[in-house]
Amino acid sequence: MKKVLLNLVFLFALVCFAEAQEFKVADIFSDNMVLQQKINNPFWGWGKPGTKVTISTSWNPDKEYTGVVNSKGTWKIAVPTPAAGGPYEVTVTANKKKVFQNVFVGEVWLASGQSNMSMPLKGYYCQPVLGSTEAILSSAKKQIHFINIPTLAAYKPLEHFEAEWVKASPENVAECTAVGWFFADFLQRNMDVPVGIINASYGGSNIEAWMNAEACKQFDDIPVPPLSDETSPWISNVPTVLYNGMIHPLVGYGIKGIIWYQGESNIFNVPRYAPSVAAMVSKWREAWGLGEVPFYYAQIAPYDYKEWNFFTPQWPEVSAYQREAQRQCLTLIPNSAMAVLLDVGERYLIHPRRKKEVGDRLGMLALSKTYGMKGFEAESPTFSKIGG
């Protein structure tokens, strides 16, 4: 009996080793993906050390890009992308072949934050999105693709997730982030290129959960939890856990910029909010290696926080303090801009229905500041001085 048990343990170890050596491409790559145009777009994954990896594309079929799985079992290959277009195929070959179909090249943006970013076109229960029906019905005509990263908290940086890119259609677009959709639609209409949205957002999350360990360690009052294999889809307010589970698996994928809508969950510690966001953005940019990639964010909308009075005695003015903290982010974060939402809030709805205005305003910032379009005012008025 003991010998049989030992054999079973040995067999299990062999299976685990074989799985660890199995050739894989990172999960962010799938059919229907959008690749950022005109960059050296990194592809990466895992496999048996020493395995040769070859990538070919239908936009340049005579060219192959090669690499080798290193001693740690990982590989990475940069593939130059052309100007916007598609559909294309991308083929990754090692000891097996993986063909990605219906691939487009265009503009890719990461959308992140809390519930006002994760709010889908279909809305929440008894909280609709204005204009959603028209957006859903017209979605098939748009060159917009999206991927929803599963909500997952992790106590160490993860590499994998289960989700795939989809081409927007009336059958699926109701699940797309509403702000992300209207942002993408604004870009697509004005630039006439495919747009890809990576939605990595989590309702109720605070800024600390999106910061990596290095960013958190800049603050004495942000405890970094110990590393462990624990994961949960229900945790959104522990430092580092959403970075680990939802951002880290994406790091390296070619993006043009980041749009962000978050802040409601941090009204209880306003003084630290701006430096925390700045630290988060700095470490995200450092991880991606894209320099000062654009960071455009939505200022929280007006809302009656009286029902949150058990959290803070300053409920009448607390959202104003937080909006001021968000304004301060502009001075701390290079290549950033803020979409002001003072006119779209609703007193008793913390999730305002007018998400199109949010997406459009973020889109105008991108068109002006990232893509260099002129002839319009992209930014809201800002305070200058009182009196003469």
XYZ file of C-alpha atoms in Angstrom:
388
model
C 0.000 0.000 0.000
C 2.840 2.354 0.883
C 4.528 1.661 -2.473
C 1.304 2.410 -4.355
C 0.930 5.690 -2.467
C 4.507 6.699 -3.280
C 3.922 5.901 -6.957
C 0.803 8.055 -6.969
C 2.689 10.946 -5.378
C 5.471 10.583 -7.962
C 2.952 10.482 -10.809
C 1.222 13.592 -9.481
C 4.573 15.393 -9.294
C 5.313 14.446 -12.906
C 1.942 15.768 -14.043
C 2.480 19.055 -12.180
C 5.967 19.395 -13.691
C 4.622 18.713 -17.177
C 1.914 21.335 -16.725
C 4.488 23.839 -15.505
C 6.554 23.194 -18.651
C 3.570 23.421 -21.009
C 3.938 26.149 -23.620
C 1.541 29.040 -22.998
C 0.877 32.529 -24.270
C -0.232 35.108 -21.681
C -3.990 35.240 -21.171
C -4.358 38.845 -22.350
C -3.760 37.579 -25.897
C -6.813 36.037 -27.561
C -8.925 36.087 -30.690
C -10.542 39.506 -31.302
C -7.801 41.394 -29.457
C -6.711 44.890 -30.412
C -2.979 45.587 -30.513
C -1.618 49.089 -30.104
C -0.587 50.480 -33.469
C 2.933 51.537 -34.447
C 4.841 50.143 -31.465
C 7.012 47.146 -30.649
C 4.200 45.157 -29.042
C 5.434 42.639 -26.456
C 4.143 39.063 -26.561
C 5.080 36.816 -23.654
C 4.342 33.528 -21.979
C 5.815 30.358 -20.487
C 7.317 27.065 -21.588
C 10.135 24.585 -21.269
C 13.534 26.298 -21.014
C 15.388 26.264 -24.298
C 12.261 26.023 -26.451
C 12.366 28.218 -29.554
C 9.356 30.510 -30.007
C 8.408 32.023 -33.366
C 5.762 34.658 -34.071
C 4.440 35.535 -37.519
C 1.718 37.963 -38.580
C -0.547 38.271 -41.597
C 0.229 41.996 -41.907
C 3.877 41.111 -42.611
C 3.815 37.432 -43.602
C 7.425 37.320 -44.816
C 8.831 38.293 -41.433
C 9.276 36.066 -38.369
C 10.134 37.146 -34.836
C 11.925 34.620 -32.662
C 12.937 34.081 -29.071
C 13.834 31.311 -26.637
C 12.242 30.285 -23.345
C 14.747 31.293 -20.674
C 15.982 29.316 -17.680
C 13.065 30.613 -15.575
C 10.550 29.193 -18.024
C 9.422 32.511 -19.499
C 9.723 34.089 -22.938
C 9.098 37.528 -24.419
C 9.174 38.726 -28.028
C 8.543 42.232 -29.367
C 6.465 42.376 -32.552
C 6.250 45.675 -34.497
C 2.675 46.630 -35.306
C 1.596 48.584 -38.402
C -0.812 51.497 -38.680
C -4.402 50.805 -37.678
C -6.163 48.059 -39.596
C -7.375 44.485 -39.630
C -8.572 41.849 -39.328
C -5.290 39.970 -39.102
C -3.928 36.694 -37.794
C -1.032 36.282 -35.373
C 0.607 32.851 -35.138
C 2.770 31.812 -32.191
C 4.691 28.574 -32.707
C 6.811 26.521 -30.311
C 6.255 22.819 -29.612
C 2.679 23.612 -30.602
C 0.981 26.315 -32.653
C -1.436 28.983 -31.454
C -3.260 31.096 -34.043
C -5.037 34.278 -32.941
C -7.762 35.319 -35.369
C -9.736 38.490 -36.028
C -6.920 40.590 -34.580
C -7.115 44.338 -35.110
C -4.506 47.041 -34.739
C -5.549 50.420 -33.373
C -5.713 52.302 -30.086
C -5.719 50.413 -26.765
C -6.664 51.957 -23.423
C -6.765 50.494 -19.922
C -9.914 51.451 -17.964
C -9.700 51.039 -14.196
C -11.179 52.243 -10.922
C -14.226 51.396 -8.837
C -17.951 50.975 -9.494
C -18.479 54.059 -11.642
C -15.915 52.620 -14.048
C -17.073 49.017 -13.766
C -20.748 50.033 -14.214
C -21.762 48.257 -17.436
C -23.868 49.657 -20.242
C -26.820 47.668 -18.932
C -26.476 49.569 -15.638
C -26.961 48.269 -12.126
C -30.220 47.232 -10.484
C -32.555 50.265 -10.541
C -29.595 52.362 -11.745
C -29.719 52.700 -15.535
C -27.232 54.248 -17.931
C -28.771 56.954 -20.093
C -28.399 56.209 -23.796
C -27.515 52.567 -23.211
C -30.196 51.146 -25.511
C -29.013 53.238 -28.453
C -25.398 52.336 -27.697
C -26.178 48.624 -27.539
C -28.220 48.624 -30.763
C -25.540 50.486 -32.734
C -22.569 48.568 -31.328
C -22.243 46.118 -34.232
C -21.308 48.995 -36.532
C -18.404 50.048 -34.320
C -14.803 48.897 -34.515
C -14.623 48.491 -30.750
C -13.360 45.429 -28.891
C -13.179 44.925 -25.141
C -12.081 42.494 -22.458
C -13.386 42.402 -18.882
C -10.686 41.272 -16.460
C -12.295 39.088 -13.758
C -12.617 40.746 -10.356
C -10.058 38.978 -8.201
C -8.049 39.972 -5.150
C -4.730 38.194 -4.648
C -2.082 38.315 -1.945
C 0.754 37.847 -4.406
C 1.165 38.975 -8.032
C -0.672 36.625 -10.397
C 0.112 35.772 -13.997
C -3.155 34.251 -15.200
C -6.854 34.991 -15.502
C -9.800 33.610 -17.453
C -11.249 36.076 -19.953
C -11.087 36.796 -23.673
C -11.423 39.761 -25.974
C -14.739 40.166 -27.783
C -15.856 42.256 -30.730
C -18.636 44.536 -29.515
C -22.117 43.484 -30.601
C -25.664 43.842 -29.250
C -25.297 40.360 -27.761
C -22.327 41.208 -25.525
C -21.774 44.949 -25.224
C -24.235 45.370 -22.344
C -21.425 43.927 -20.176
C -18.880 46.524 -21.320
C -17.934 49.318 -18.947
C -20.225 52.221 -19.841
C -17.564 54.891 -19.351
C -15.077 52.787 -21.305
C -17.605 52.249 -24.090
C -18.470 55.910 -24.532
C -14.772 56.800 -24.368
C -13.930 54.221 -27.034
C -16.867 55.275 -29.198
C -15.770 58.914 -28.989
C -12.249 57.998 -30.112
C -13.457 55.646 -32.826
C -15.844 58.194 -34.325
C -13.248 60.945 -34.354
C -10.181 58.917 -35.362
C -11.731 56.173 -37.516
C -9.493 53.444 -36.076
C -10.242 50.263 -34.109
C -10.276 50.828 -30.353
C -9.660 48.250 -27.635
C -10.712 48.686 -24.001
C -9.200 46.591 -21.207
C -11.593 46.884 -18.268
C -9.887 46.141 -14.944
C -12.176 47.758 -12.379
C -13.816 46.706 -9.116
C -16.812 48.255 -7.369
C -16.161 49.671 -3.908
C -12.390 49.450 -4.252
C -10.076 51.925 -2.588
C -6.860 53.324 -3.995
C -4.665 51.203 -1.725
C -5.921 47.975 -3.317
C -4.671 49.145 -6.741
C -1.205 50.102 -5.499
C 1.606 47.595 -5.749
C 3.772 46.773 -2.753
C 6.480 49.268 -3.689
C 3.951 52.093 -3.897
C 2.356 51.149 -0.565
C 5.703 51.088 1.199
C 6.087 54.807 0.539
C 3.451 55.411 3.239
C 3.787 54.516 6.914
C 0.044 53.995 7.319
C -0.465 51.517 4.453
C 0.315 48.005 5.718
C 1.397 45.583 3.009
C -0.114 42.153 3.687
C 2.204 39.132 3.670
C 2.503 37.146 0.460
C 0.261 34.100 0.249
C -1.628 31.982 -2.273
C -4.969 33.280 -1.012
C -7.335 34.780 -3.589
C -10.879 36.076 -3.334
C -13.433 37.711 -5.644
C -14.952 39.545 -2.660
C -12.105 41.693 -1.324
C -11.621 45.218 -2.656
C -10.039 47.242 0.139
C -6.829 45.489 1.200
C -3.582 47.090 -0.007
C -2.011 45.548 -3.157
C -4.631 42.836 -3.744
C -6.279 44.246 -6.886
C -2.966 45.220 -8.393
C -1.797 41.658 -7.813
C -4.904 39.974 -9.172
C -6.094 42.292 -11.940
C -3.278 44.599 -13.085
C -0.120 42.527 -12.773
C -1.284 39.915 -15.346
C -1.680 42.737 -17.902
C 1.632 44.491 -17.368
C 3.545 44.705 -20.632
C 0.582 44.615 -23.003
C 0.802 47.532 -25.410
C -1.480 50.383 -24.359
C -1.784 54.012 -25.365
C -2.973 55.238 -21.990
C -5.076 54.797 -18.851
C -8.510 56.152 -17.941
C -9.451 56.101 -14.263
C -12.660 56.679 -12.287
C -12.246 56.153 -8.547
C -12.214 58.089 -5.295
C -15.553 57.616 -3.559
C -14.111 54.886 -1.322
C -11.303 57.161 -0.146
C -13.304 60.073 1.227
C -12.322 58.983 4.745
C -8.639 59.863 4.322
C -8.599 62.787 1.929
C -5.110 64.180 2.756
C -3.360 61.015 1.572
C -5.439 60.484 -1.576
C -3.476 62.584 -4.074
C -0.023 61.267 -3.094
C -1.422 57.721 -3.108
C -2.749 58.070 -6.655
C 0.546 59.594 -7.734
C 2.482 56.690 -6.225
C 0.163 54.174 -7.887
C 0.501 55.788 -11.313
C 4.269 56.064 -10.997
C 4.629 52.353 -10.225
C 2.179 51.300 -12.952
C 4.154 53.319 -15.485
C 7.410 51.884 -14.193
C 6.063 48.335 -14.493
C 4.821 48.879 -18.045
C 8.020 50.576 -19.124
C 6.139 53.051 -21.314
C 7.408 56.245 -19.753
C 4.818 58.833 -18.797
C 1.898 57.050 -20.448
C -1.231 59.303 -20.348
C -3.372 59.095 -17.213
C -6.787 60.732 -17.552
C -9.226 60.498 -14.692
C -12.766 61.475 -13.751
C -13.377 63.714 -10.768
C -16.060 62.241 -8.510
C -19.537 63.641 -9.143
C -21.678 65.403 -6.516
C -23.600 63.041 -4.254
C -25.294 63.350 -0.855
C -22.922 61.440 1.426
C -25.232 61.955 4.408
C -25.989 58.225 4.471
C -22.256 57.652 5.046
C -22.362 59.811 8.190
C -21.364 56.840 10.355
C -18.007 56.873 8.518
C -17.297 60.582 8.761
C -18.891 63.512 10.608
C -18.029 65.834 7.719
C -20.562 64.452 5.259
C -21.820 67.798 3.868
C -18.437 68.857 2.513
C -16.491 65.602 2.278
C -16.976 65.122 -1.463
C -15.761 68.674 -2.078
C -12.600 67.910 -0.102
C -12.085 64.796 -2.204
C -12.576 66.679 -5.461
C -9.929 69.138 -4.296
C -7.603 66.204 -3.588
C -8.260 64.942 -7.099
C -7.407 68.369 -8.484
C -4.112 68.178 -6.608
C -3.306 65.002 -8.537
C -2.727 67.200 -11.584
C 0.328 68.747 -9.939
C 1.716 65.396 -8.758
C 1.205 63.249 -11.868
C 2.950 64.265 -15.104
C 0.942 63.854 -18.318
C -2.377 63.673 -16.490
C -5.702 65.452 -16.894
C -9.042 65.504 -15.099
C -12.587 65.358 -16.448
C -14.791 67.514 -14.211
C -18.234 66.036 -13.458
C -19.832 68.709 -11.283
C -22.820 68.920 -13.633
C -23.551 65.200 -14.028
C -23.968 64.097 -10.408
C -27.242 63.048 -8.796
C -28.023 63.702 -5.154
C -29.205 60.193 -4.283
C -27.379 58.144 -6.946
C -23.706 57.544 -6.326
C -23.620 56.004 -9.813
C -24.738 58.884 -12.065
C -26.730 57.838 -15.113
C -24.980 60.194 -17.521
C -21.965 58.074 -18.342
C -21.763 59.345 -21.921
C -20.635 62.753 -20.701
C -17.907 61.076 -18.659
C -16.634 59.028 -21.589
C -16.847 61.968 -23.982
C -14.910 64.268 -21.654
C -12.180 61.714 -21.122
C -12.173 61.223 -24.889
C -11.733 64.942 -25.513
C -8.747 64.958 -23.173
C -7.217 62.083 -25.115
C -7.889 63.666 -28.520
C -6.340 66.937 -27.415
C -3.441 65.865 -25.231
C -2.488 62.462 -26.635
C -3.451 62.705 -30.286
C -2.813 66.417 -30.788
C -6.175 67.418 -32.226
C -6.902 71.142 -32.076
C -9.807 73.524 -32.502
C -11.785 72.699 -29.354
C -11.600 73.094 -25.584
C -10.853 69.738 -23.973
C -10.428 70.839 -20.362
C -12.927 72.281 -17.923
C -12.425 75.711 -16.324
C -10.184 75.643 -13.263
C -9.904 77.978 -10.294
C -7.433 80.805 -10.703
C -8.001 83.385 -7.964
C -10.601 85.169 -5.840
C -11.289 88.846 -6.367
C -9.357 91.306 -8.465
